Coordinates of C-alpha atoms and ligand atoms in Angstrom, one line a residue:
M1 CA 96.0 78.5 143.2
L2 CA 99.7 79.5 143.0
S3 CA 101.0 81.4 146.0
S4 CA 101.9 85.0 145.1
A5 CA 105.6 84.3 146.0
L6 CA 105.6 81.4 143.5
T7 CA 103.9 83.5 140.8
R8 CA 106.5 86.3 141.3
A9 CA 109.3 83.7 141.1
L10 CA 107.9 82.2 137.8
A11 CA 107.5 85.7 136.4
L12 CA 111.1 86.5 137.2
F13 CA 112.2 83.2 135.7
G14 CA 110.3 84.1 132.5
L15 CA 111.9 87.5 132.5
I16 CA 115.4 86.0 132.8
I17 CA 114.7 83.5 130.0
T18 CA 113.4 86.3 127.8
F19 CA 116.6 88.3 128.3
L20 CA 118.8 85.3 127.7
L21 CA 117.1 84.3 124.4
P22 CA 118.7 85.9 121.4
T23 CA 116.7 88.8 120.1
T24 CA 114.9 87.9 116.9
P25 CA 114.5 90.2 114.0
A26 CA 111.1 91.8 113.4
D27 CA 108.6 89.3 111.9
A28 CA 108.4 90.2 108.3
S29 CA 104.8 88.9 108.1
A30 CA 103.6 90.7 111.2
P31 CA 100.9 93.4 110.6
L32 CA 101.7 97.1 110.4
R33 CA 100.5 97.8 113.9
Q34 CA 102.9 95.4 115.5
H35 CA 105.9 97.0 114.0
A36 CA 104.6 100.5 114.6
A37 CA 104.0 99.7 118.3
A38 CA 107.5 98.4 118.6
R39 CA 108.8 101.8 117.3
G40 CA 106.5 103.7 119.7
K41 CA 104.4 105.0 116.9
F42 CA 100.8 104.5 115.7
I43 CA 99.9 103.5 112.2
G44 CA 96.3 104.5 111.5
T45 CA 93.6 104.5 108.9
A46 CA 90.5 106.6 108.3
L47 CA 87.3 104.5 108.5
A48 CA 84.0 105.0 106.7
T49 CA 80.9 103.7 108.4
G50 CA 79.3 102.2 105.3
P51 CA 82.0 99.5 104.5
L52 CA 82.7 99.1 108.2
A53 CA 79.2 97.8 108.6
G54 CA 79.0 95.9 105.3
E55 CA 82.3 94.5 104.2
T56 CA 84.1 91.7 106.1
S57 CA 87.4 92.3 104.4
Y58 CA 87.3 96.0 105.3
R59 CA 86.6 95.2 109.0
S60 CA 89.2 92.4 109.3
I61 CA 92.1 94.4 107.6
A62 CA 91.2 97.6 109.5
G63 CA 91.3 95.6 112.8
A64 CA 94.3 93.6 112.1
E65 CA 96.7 96.1 110.5
F66 CA 96.1 99.4 112.3
N67 CA 96.3 100.6 115.9
Q68 CA 94.8 104.0 115.4
I69 CA 91.5 105.1 113.8
T70 CA 90.1 108.4 112.5
A71 CA 86.5 108.7 111.4
E72 CA 86.6 109.8 107.8
N73 CA 83.2 111.6 108.1
A74 CA 81.3 110.3 111.1
M75 CA 82.4 112.7 113.7
K76 CA 82.0 115.9 111.5
W77 CA 79.5 118.5 112.4
D78 CA 77.0 117.5 109.7
A79 CA 77.0 114.0 111.0
T80 CA 76.9 114.7 114.8
E81 CA 74.6 117.8 115.0
P82 CA 72.7 118.1 111.8
S83 CA 70.0 120.3 113.4
Q84 CA 70.7 122.7 116.3
G85 CA 70.8 120.8 119.5
Q86 CA 69.9 117.5 117.8
F87 CA 72.9 115.3 118.3
A88 CA 73.4 112.0 116.4
F89 CA 76.2 109.7 117.4
S90 CA 75.4 106.4 115.7
G91 CA 78.2 106.7 113.1
A92 CA 80.7 108.1 115.6
D93 CA 79.8 105.4 118.1
A94 CA 80.2 102.6 115.5
I95 CA 83.8 103.8 114.9
V96 CA 84.6 104.1 118.6
D97 CA 83.1 100.7 119.4
F98 CA 85.2 99.1 116.6
A99 CA 88.3 100.8 118.0
V100 CA 87.6 99.5 121.5
Q101 CA 87.0 96.0 120.2
N102 CA 90.3 96.1 118.3
D103 CA 92.4 97.9 120.9
Q104 CA 92.9 101.0 118.8
Q105 CA 93.2 104.6 119.7
V106 CA 90.7 107.1 118.1
H107 CA 91.5 110.6 116.8
G108 CA 88.4 112.7 116.7
H109 CA 88.0 114.5 113.4
T110 CA 86.9 117.3 113.4
L111 CA 85.2 119.9 115.6
V112 CA 85.4 123.2 113.8
W113 CA 85.7 123.3 110.0
H114 CA 84.3 125.5 107.2
S115 CA 83.2 122.4 105.3
Q116 CA 80.6 119.7 106.2
T117 CA 79.0 122.1 108.6
P118 CA 75.2 122.5 108.4
G119 CA 73.7 125.7 107.0
W120 CA 72.0 126.5 110.3
V121 CA 75.4 127.1 111.9
Q122 CA 76.6 129.3 109.0
S123 CA 73.7 131.6 109.2
L124 CA 73.9 132.4 113.0
G125 CA 74.9 135.8 114.3
A126 CA 78.2 136.2 116.2
A127 CA 77.0 135.5 119.8
Q128 CA 74.8 132.6 118.7
M129 CA 77.6 131.1 116.6
R130 CA 80.1 131.3 119.3
A131 CA 77.7 129.6 121.7
A132 CA 76.8 127.0 119.2
M133 CA 80.4 126.2 118.6
Q134 CA 81.1 125.9 122.3
N135 CA 78.1 123.7 122.9
H136 CA 79.0 121.5 120.0
I137 CA 82.5 121.0 121.2
S138 CA 81.3 120.4 124.8
R139 CA 78.7 117.7 123.7
V140 CA 80.9 115.9 121.1
V141 CA 84.1 115.9 123.1
G142 CA 82.3 115.3 126.3
R143 CA 80.6 112.2 125.0
Y144 CA 83.9 110.4 124.7
A145 CA 85.9 112.1 127.5
D146 CA 85.7 109.1 129.7
N147 CA 86.4 106.6 126.9
P148 CA 90.1 105.8 127.0
A149 CA 90.2 104.9 123.3
V150 CA 89.5 108.5 122.3
V151 CA 92.7 110.3 122.9
S152 CA 92.9 113.3 120.6
W153 CA 90.9 115.7 118.5
D154 CA 91.3 117.9 115.5
V155 CA 89.8 121.0 117.2
V156 CA 90.1 123.3 114.1
N157 CA 90.7 122.1 110.6
E158 CA 92.0 124.0 107.6
V159 CA 91.9 127.5 109.1
F160 CA 94.4 128.7 106.4
D161 CA 93.7 129.4 102.7
D162 CA 96.1 128.2 100.0
N163 CA 98.2 131.4 100.3
G164 CA 98.7 131.0 104.1
N165 CA 96.3 133.7 105.0
L166 CA 93.6 132.9 107.6
R167 CA 90.7 131.5 105.6
T168 CA 87.8 133.9 105.3
S169 CA 85.3 131.2 106.2
F170 CA 82.0 131.9 107.9
W171 CA 83.8 131.3 111.2
Y172 CA 86.4 134.0 110.5
N173 CA 83.9 136.4 108.9
T174 CA 81.5 136.1 111.8
L175 CA 83.8 135.7 114.8
G176 CA 87.2 136.9 113.7
Q177 CA 90.4 135.0 114.5
S178 CA 89.3 134.5 118.1
Y179 CA 87.2 131.5 117.2
I180 CA 90.4 129.4 117.0
A181 CA 91.5 130.1 120.6
D182 CA 87.9 129.8 121.9
A183 CA 87.5 126.4 120.2
F184 CA 90.7 125.0 121.8
R185 CA 89.6 126.3 125.3
A186 CA 86.2 124.7 124.9
A187 CA 87.8 121.4 123.9
R188 CA 90.2 121.5 126.9
A189 CA 87.2 122.2 129.2
A190 CA 85.3 119.2 127.7
D191 CA 88.2 116.8 128.1
P192 CA 91.2 117.9 130.0
D193 CA 93.1 114.8 129.1
A194 CA 92.6 114.8 125.3
R195 CA 95.4 115.9 123.0
L196 CA 94.2 118.9 121.0
C197 CA 95.3 119.4 117.4
I198 CA 95.2 121.9 114.6
N199 CA 95.2 120.2 111.2
D200 CA 95.8 121.4 107.6
Y201 CA 96.8 120.4 104.1
N202 CA 99.8 121.6 101.9
V203 CA 101.8 122.2 105.1
E204 CA 104.1 119.1 104.8
G205 CA 107.0 121.1 103.3
I206 CA 108.5 124.4 104.5
N207 CA 106.5 127.0 102.5
A208 CA 104.4 130.1 103.1
K209 CA 101.4 128.2 104.4
S210 CA 103.3 126.0 106.8
T211 CA 105.2 129.0 108.1
A212 CA 101.9 130.8 108.7
M213 CA 100.8 127.6 110.6
Y214 CA 104.1 127.6 112.6
N215 CA 103.6 131.3 113.5
L216 CA 100.0 130.8 114.6
V217 CA 100.8 127.8 116.7
A218 CA 103.7 129.6 118.4
T219 CA 101.5 132.7 119.1
L220 CA 98.6 130.6 120.4
R221 CA 100.9 128.7 122.8
Q222 CA 102.5 131.9 124.0
Q223 CA 99.0 133.1 124.8
G224 CA 98.3 129.9 126.8
V225 CA 95.9 128.5 124.3
P226 CA 96.0 124.7 124.7
V227 CA 97.3 123.6 121.3
D228 CA 99.1 120.3 121.9
C229 CA 99.6 118.9 118.4
V230 CA 99.8 119.8 114.8
G231 CA 98.4 117.5 112.1
F232 CA 99.9 117.5 108.6
Q233 CA 97.3 116.0 106.4
G234 CA 99.6 114.6 103.7
H235 CA 97.4 114.5 100.6
L236 CA 100.3 114.0 98.1
A237 CA 100.5 113.2 94.4
I238 CA 103.4 111.6 92.7
Q239 CA 103.2 114.0 89.8
Y240 CA 103.8 117.0 92.0
G241 CA 107.0 115.8 93.8
F242 CA 107.8 114.8 97.3
P243 CA 108.2 117.5 100.1
N244 CA 111.8 116.6 100.8
D245 CA 111.9 119.0 103.7
L246 CA 109.1 117.1 105.5
R247 CA 111.3 115.9 108.3
Q248 CA 112.9 119.3 108.8
N249 CA 109.5 120.8 108.9
L250 CA 108.2 118.4 111.5
E251 CA 111.3 119.1 113.6
R252 CA 110.7 122.9 113.5
F253 CA 107.2 122.4 114.8
A254 CA 108.4 119.9 117.4
A255 CA 110.8 122.6 118.7
L256 CA 107.6 124.6 119.6
G257 CA 106.8 121.8 122.1
V258 CA 103.9 120.3 120.2
Q259 CA 103.3 116.7 119.1
V260 CA 103.2 116.3 115.3
R261 CA 101.5 113.6 113.3
I262 CA 100.6 112.8 109.7
T263 CA 96.9 112.7 109.7
E264 CA 95.4 112.0 106.3
L265 CA 98.1 110.4 104.2
D266 CA 97.3 109.4 100.6
I267 CA 99.4 109.5 97.5
R268 CA 97.5 109.8 94.4
L269 CA 98.6 109.2 90.8
Q270 CA 97.2 109.6 87.3
T271 CA 95.3 106.4 86.7
P272 CA 95.8 103.7 85.5
R273 CA 98.4 102.4 87.8
D274 CA 101.6 100.8 86.4
A275 CA 104.7 99.4 88.0
T276 CA 106.7 102.6 87.7
K277 CA 104.0 104.7 89.3
D278 CA 103.5 102.1 92.0
A279 CA 107.2 102.1 92.8
T280 CA 107.3 105.9 93.0
Q281 CA 104.2 105.9 95.3
A282 CA 105.8 103.3 97.5
T283 CA 108.9 105.5 97.8
Y284 CA 106.7 108.4 98.9
Y285 CA 104.9 106.3 101.5
R286 CA 108.3 105.0 102.8
N287 CA 109.7 108.5 102.9
V288 CA 106.7 109.8 105.0
V289 CA 106.9 106.9 107.4
N290 CA 110.7 107.3 107.7
A291 CA 110.3 111.1 108.4
C292 CA 107.9 110.4 111.2
L293 CA 110.1 107.6 112.6
A294 CA 113.1 110.1 112.6
V295 CA 111.2 112.7 114.6
T296 CA 110.7 111.8 118.3
A297 CA 107.7 114.2 118.6
C298 CA 105.9 112.5 115.7
A299 CA 103.2 110.3 117.1
G300 CA 102.4 108.3 114.0
V301 CA 100.9 108.2 110.6
T302 CA 97.3 107.9 109.6
I303 CA 96.5 106.8 106.1
W304 CA 93.3 108.3 104.7
G305 CA 91.5 105.0 104.2
F306 CA 93.5 101.9 103.2
T307 CA 91.8 100.5 100.1
D308 CA 91.4 102.1 96.7
R309 CA 87.9 100.6 96.8
H310 CA 86.9 103.4 99.2
S311 CA 88.8 106.7 98.7
W312 CA 87.7 110.3 98.3
V313 CA 90.3 110.9 95.6
P314 CA 88.7 109.9 92.3
D315 CA 85.5 111.8 93.1
T316 CA 87.5 115.0 93.7
F317 CA 90.3 114.6 91.1
P318 CA 88.9 113.0 88.0
G319 CA 91.6 110.8 86.3
Q320 CA 93.5 110.4 89.5
G321 CA 93.3 107.8 92.3
A322 CA 94.9 104.5 93.4
A323 CA 96.2 106.5 96.3
L324 CA 96.1 103.9 99.1
I325 CA 98.1 100.9 100.1
Y326 CA 95.6 98.1 99.2
D327 CA 93.9 97.9 95.8
E328 CA 90.1 97.7 95.1
N329 CA 90.2 94.0 95.8
Y330 CA 91.9 94.3 99.1
Q331 CA 95.3 93.1 97.7
K332 CA 98.4 94.6 99.2
K333 CA 100.2 97.0 96.8
P334 CA 104.0 97.9 96.8
S335 CA 103.1 100.8 99.0
Y336 CA 101.9 98.4 101.7
T337 CA 105.3 96.7 101.6
A338 CA 107.0 100.1 101.8
V339 CA 105.0 101.1 104.9
H340 CA 105.6 97.7 106.4
D341 CA 109.3 97.6 105.8
A342 CA 109.9 101.2 107.0
L343 CA 108.0 100.4 110.2
A344 CA 109.8 97.1 110.6
G345 CA 113.1 99.0 110.3
G346 CA 116.4 97.3 110.0
T347 CA 115.7 95.9 106.6
T348 CA 118.9 96.0 104.5
D349 CA 118.8 97.8 101.2
P350 CA 121.4 96.5 98.8
T351 CA 119.8 98.2 95.8
P352 CA 121.0 101.6 94.6
P353 CA 118.6 104.1 93.1
T354 CA 118.2 104.2 89.3
T355 CA 120.6 106.4 87.4
P356 CA 119.5 110.1 87.1
G357 CA 118.8 111.6 83.7
T358 CA 121.2 113.8 81.8
P359 CA 121.3 117.2 83.5
A360 CA 119.7 120.0 81.5
V361 CA 121.6 123.3 82.0
S362 CA 119.9 126.6 82.2
G363 CA 120.4 130.1 83.6
V364 CA 124.2 130.1 83.1
T365 CA 125.8 133.3 84.4
A366 CA 129.4 134.1 85.2
T367 CA 129.2 132.4 88.6
S368 CA 126.2 130.1 88.5
A369 CA 124.1 127.6 86.5
T370 CA 121.0 125.6 87.2
L371 CA 120.8 121.9 86.5
T372 CA 117.6 119.8 86.3
W373 CA 117.5 116.1 85.6
A374 CA 115.0 113.2 85.4
A375 CA 114.6 111.9 88.9
S376 CA 115.8 108.6 90.2
I377 CA 113.7 105.9 91.8
D378 CA 114.7 103.8 94.8
T379 CA 113.1 100.4 95.1
G380 CA 115.5 98.9 97.6
G381 CA 113.6 99.8 100.8
S382 CA 115.5 102.8 102.3
G383 CA 114.0 105.5 100.0
L384 CA 115.6 108.1 97.9
A385 CA 117.7 110.5 100.0
G386 CA 119.1 113.0 97.5
Y387 CA 121.6 113.7 94.8
T388 CA 125.2 114.9 94.5
V389 CA 126.5 116.9 91.5
Y390 CA 130.1 116.2 90.5
R391 CA 132.5 118.1 88.3
E392 CA 134.3 115.7 85.9
Q393 CA 137.9 116.8 85.8
G394 CA 140.2 113.8 85.9
A395 CA 141.2 111.2 88.5
T396 CA 139.1 112.7 91.3
D397 CA 135.8 114.4 90.5
P398 CA 135.0 117.0 93.3
P399 CA 131.3 117.3 94.4
L400 CA 129.9 120.7 93.5
A401 CA 126.5 120.6 95.2
Q402 CA 124.0 118.3 96.9
S403 CA 120.2 118.5 96.6
T404 CA 117.2 116.6 97.9
G405 CA 115.2 117.2 94.7
N406 CA 116.1 116.8 91.0
T407 CA 117.3 120.3 90.5
V408 CA 120.0 122.5 91.9
T409 CA 121.6 125.9 91.2
L410 CA 125.4 125.7 91.3
T411 CA 126.9 128.9 92.7
G412 CA 130.5 130.1 93.2
L413 CA 131.6 129.0 89.7
S414 CA 134.5 130.7 88.0
P415 CA 133.7 133.1 85.1
N416 CA 134.6 132.1 81.5
T417 CA 135.2 128.5 82.5
A418 CA 134.1 125.2 80.9
Y419 CA 132.4 122.7 83.2
Q420 CA 131.5 119.0 82.7
V421 CA 129.1 117.8 85.4
Y422 CA 127.1 114.7 86.2
V423 CA 124.8 113.6 89.0
R424 CA 124.5 110.5 91.2
A425 CA 121.5 109.6 93.4
R426 CA 121.8 108.4 97.0
D427 CA 119.3 106.3 99.0
G428 CA 118.7 106.1 102.7
A429 CA 121.1 103.2 103.2
G430 CA 123.9 105.2 101.5
N431 CA 123.9 103.3 98.2
Q432 CA 125.0 105.5 95.3
S433 CA 123.5 105.2 91.8
A434 CA 125.6 105.1 88.6
A435 CA 126.6 108.4 87.2
S436 CA 124.2 110.2 84.9
P437 CA 125.5 111.2 81.4
T438 CA 127.6 114.3 81.5
A439 CA 126.4 117.8 80.7
S440 CA 128.7 120.6 79.6
F441 CA 128.4 124.4 79.9
T442 CA 130.7 127.5 80.0
T443 CA 130.1 130.3 82.4
T444 CA 129.9 133.7 80.9
G445 CA 132.5 136.4 81.2
G446 CA 130.1 138.8 83.0
T447 CA 131.0 140.2 86.3
G448 CA 128.1 138.5 88.3
T449 CA 129.2 140.4 91.4
G450 CA 130.0 143.6 89.6
A451 CA 128.2 146.9 89.7
C452 CA 124.8 145.7 90.3
T453 CA 123.2 142.6 92.0
A454 CA 119.7 141.1 92.0
T455 CA 117.9 138.9 94.5
G456 CA 114.4 137.6 94.4
T457 CA 112.0 136.7 97.2
V458 CA 108.7 134.7 97.2
Q459 CA 106.1 137.1 98.7
T460 CA 103.2 134.7 98.5
Q461 CA 102.3 131.4 96.9
W462 CA 99.4 129.1 96.3
N463 CA 99.1 125.6 94.8
T464 CA 99.5 126.7 91.2
G465 CA 101.4 129.9 91.4
Y466 CA 103.4 132.5 93.3
V467 CA 104.5 136.1 93.4
M468 CA 108.2 137.1 93.3
Q469 CA 108.3 140.4 95.2
P470 CA 110.6 142.1 95.7
V471 CA 113.3 141.3 93.2
T472 CA 115.8 143.8 94.5
V473 CA 118.2 145.5 92.1
A474 CA 121.1 147.1 94.0
N475 CA 123.9 149.3 92.7
T476 CA 126.9 147.9 94.5
G477 CA 129.4 149.9 92.5
T478 CA 131.0 153.3 93.0
S479 CA 129.4 155.1 90.1
G480 CA 125.8 155.7 89.1
I481 CA 123.8 153.4 86.8
T482 CA 121.4 154.8 84.2
G483 CA 119.8 151.5 83.2
W484 CA 119.9 147.9 84.4
T485 CA 119.2 144.4 83.0
V486 CA 118.5 141.4 85.2
T487 CA 118.5 137.9 83.7
F488 CA 117.2 134.8 85.5
T489 CA 115.8 131.3 84.8
L490 CA 112.3 129.9 85.5
P491 CA 112.0 126.2 86.6
A492 CA 110.6 124.0 83.8
G493 CA 106.9 124.3 83.5
H494 CA 106.7 127.7 85.2
T495 CA 105.4 130.7 83.1
V496 CA 105.3 134.4 83.9
T497 CA 101.7 135.7 84.0
G498 CA 102.4 139.3 85.0
S499 CA 105.0 141.8 86.0
W500 CA 105.5 145.3 87.4
N501 CA 108.2 147.9 87.7
A502 CA 110.3 146.3 85.0
V503 CA 109.8 145.2 81.3
L504 CA 110.1 141.5 81.0
S505 CA 110.9 139.4 77.9
V506 CA 110.7 135.7 78.1
S507 CA 112.4 133.1 75.9
G508 CA 111.7 129.6 77.0
Q509 CA 112.7 129.5 80.6
N510 CA 115.1 132.4 80.3
V511 CA 113.8 135.8 81.4
T512 CA 115.3 139.2 80.8
A513 CA 114.0 142.1 82.9
R514 CA 114.9 145.7 82.0
N515 CA 114.2 148.8 84.1
A516 CA 111.0 150.7 83.5
G517 CA 111.2 154.3 82.4
Y518 CA 111.2 155.6 86.0
N519 CA 113.5 153.3 87.9
G520 CA 116.6 152.8 85.7
T521 CA 118.8 155.4 87.5
L522 CA 120.5 154.2 90.6
A523 CA 123.1 156.1 92.6
P524 CA 125.9 154.1 94.2
G525 CA 124.4 152.2 97.1
A526 CA 120.8 152.8 95.9
S527 CA 118.4 150.0 95.1
T528 CA 115.0 149.5 93.5
S529 CA 112.8 146.5 93.0
F530 CA 110.4 144.9 90.6
G531 CA 108.0 142.0 90.8
F532 CA 106.4 139.3 88.8
Q533 CA 103.8 136.6 89.1
V534 CA 104.3 133.0 87.9
S535 CA 101.9 130.1 87.2
R536 CA 103.3 126.6 88.0
P537 CA 102.2 123.0 88.0
G538 CA 100.3 122.4 91.2
G539 CA 102.5 122.0 94.2
D540 CA 105.8 122.5 92.3
T541 CA 107.6 124.8 94.9
R542 CA 110.8 125.4 92.9
T543 CA 111.6 129.0 92.3
P544 CA 113.5 131.0 89.7
G545 CA 117.2 131.1 90.1
G546 CA 120.5 132.3 88.5
Y547 CA 119.8 136.0 88.9
D548 CA 122.4 138.1 87.2
C549 CA 122.4 141.9 86.9
M550 CA 124.3 144.0 84.4
Ligands
G3I1 O1 76.7 110.2 102.6 C1 76.3 110.8 101.4 C2 75.5 109.9 100.6 O2 74.3 109.7 101.3 C3 75.2 110.5 99.2 O3 74.5 109.5 98.4 C4 76.5 110.8 98.5 C5 76.3 111.5 97.2 O4 77.4 112.3 96.8 O5 77.2 111.7 99.3 C6 77.6 111.1 100.6 O6 78.3 112.1 101.3 C7 79.7 112.2 100.9 C8 80.6 111.9 102.1 O7 81.9 112.2 101.7 C9 80.5 110.5 102.5 O8 80.9 109.6 101.5 C10 79.8 113.7 100.4 O9 79.1 113.9 99.2 C11 81.3 113.9 100.2 O10 81.5 115.3 99.9 C12 82.1 113.5 101.4 O11 83.5 113.7 101.1 C13 84.3 113.8 102.2 C14 85.1 115.1 102.2 O12 86.0 115.1 103.2 C15 84.1 116.2 102.3 O13 84.8 117.4 102.5 C16 85.3 112.6 102.0 O14 84.6 111.4 102.2 C17 86.4 112.7 103.1 O15 87.5 111.8 102.8 C18 87.0 114.1 103.0 O16 88.0 114.2 104.0 C19 88.7 115.4 104.1 C20 89.1 115.6 105.6 O17 87.9 115.6 106.4 C21 89.8 117.0 105.8 N1 90.9 117.1 104.9 C22 90.7 116.8 103.5 C23 90.0 115.5 103.3 C24 89.8 115.2 101.9 O18 89.0 116.1 101.2

């Protein structure tokens, strides 16, 4: 046996050699988990117990590629306590045992949810329901409290509806909002060391629902409720656009002092797949991973399954699917490479994004105009970062605006002026695309900032629509107004479905709102408002722009 002094000397020698050797770049063939661990993050997958028991490829990829596991269904209430007091852990244990064998951390999903909860829970009275909830949390969390693999829990899941109001689930209807704080306190009592999360969908970007989540988490933490982490599910679709403010959104939550994580990432498309859709999907995956890498408080990314062979998407969204990073035959897709290269970091991207489409011009006023163009695709590895709009005017073309998405409203333009504009895309490595074809428009001679102004606010929104309320019309002049007309532009694909306090006429995407019989007269300094409701393609969070008042 070596003496301990010799052992220490050899260890020190090894350490010195290690430092003297040149550092080698990340192994391009290394599995995802190795790169993720080197970046201090996890890369995870949801696992289903059926294929875990029956498919060799499923087990071997799940074990080799991921360092974090979430049970897709096996830890939900209907699986773990199908009858009151009758606990069943065979599925949950199979997941945890697999994670232990493969040195993976487990995120428990989920303790309190309105879905996949047996009828017996839903029909209880308030006192019994609260007790059943606390007992369930105590038993399920308690079972794994001493298992070092199980590190975190989704304590409550999807407590908001699509408008960002607290969901009127049986939990809320029976117990009121207090069930949320009670659930967190019960989980803390059952495992003081576990990280406790609140989890939801459609909260990836900054919108009404994510802001409601932000406010709830801030309030709960102010009240001393042990909310440690926020989960952003990440069920995205390439046809609805990427939430370009994901990183910014993660950062605002991180500033509350919580850990953030992407918990259920999948990126569906309209089947069948093709190379273009695969490339767009890969860019989305890359962007999500890069957003998490850029935010210190982001612990990692869990993909909601890894093979298209086993995914919830086609059952729920007929005609859509292919949302994961391996195909049905366990072959890696471009999205796998995107996740891999983002985690590996340091890959050089010499390829600029594709050229944006010709800008379509709408909503031209005296001082503003909205441009929309066909989006670019970046296949080089660093991901699409955004666009710059330039004014073509000679030797040097000044930038007029930047955007992360493929539309922007130019403001501060000069009245009665001809503009030629074009767009270039940028990627994460700073490569610029070629210039799009040029678009021309001439601003109107109206005053724009004259006697009246109009501004619109989104009051509430849901996946496929929103309410603009109030659109405020203010008399900023020095004499009275006896009637007003507001013009504005709807994003492509958006349609007005109702309005109040104004008479609207719509031509294509251009809308003209005239005062109603009772609110046309405005004294200097006075204001009034109107509202309207819009239907939109699911998840398209653009809003009307180019308000002008005359
Ligand atoms: O196990 C039964 C099987 O015995 C039966 O033959 C079959 C017939 O339909 O159903 C099987 O149960 C299905 C279960 O998945 C297991 O495959 C349920 O019908 C089905 O509804 C259930 O869907 C799950 C869904 O949650 C339920 O809400 C999906 O697998 C699961 O991916 C999905 O995950 C949720 C997250 O928990 C929360 N966030 C959204 C996410 C996607 O909906």
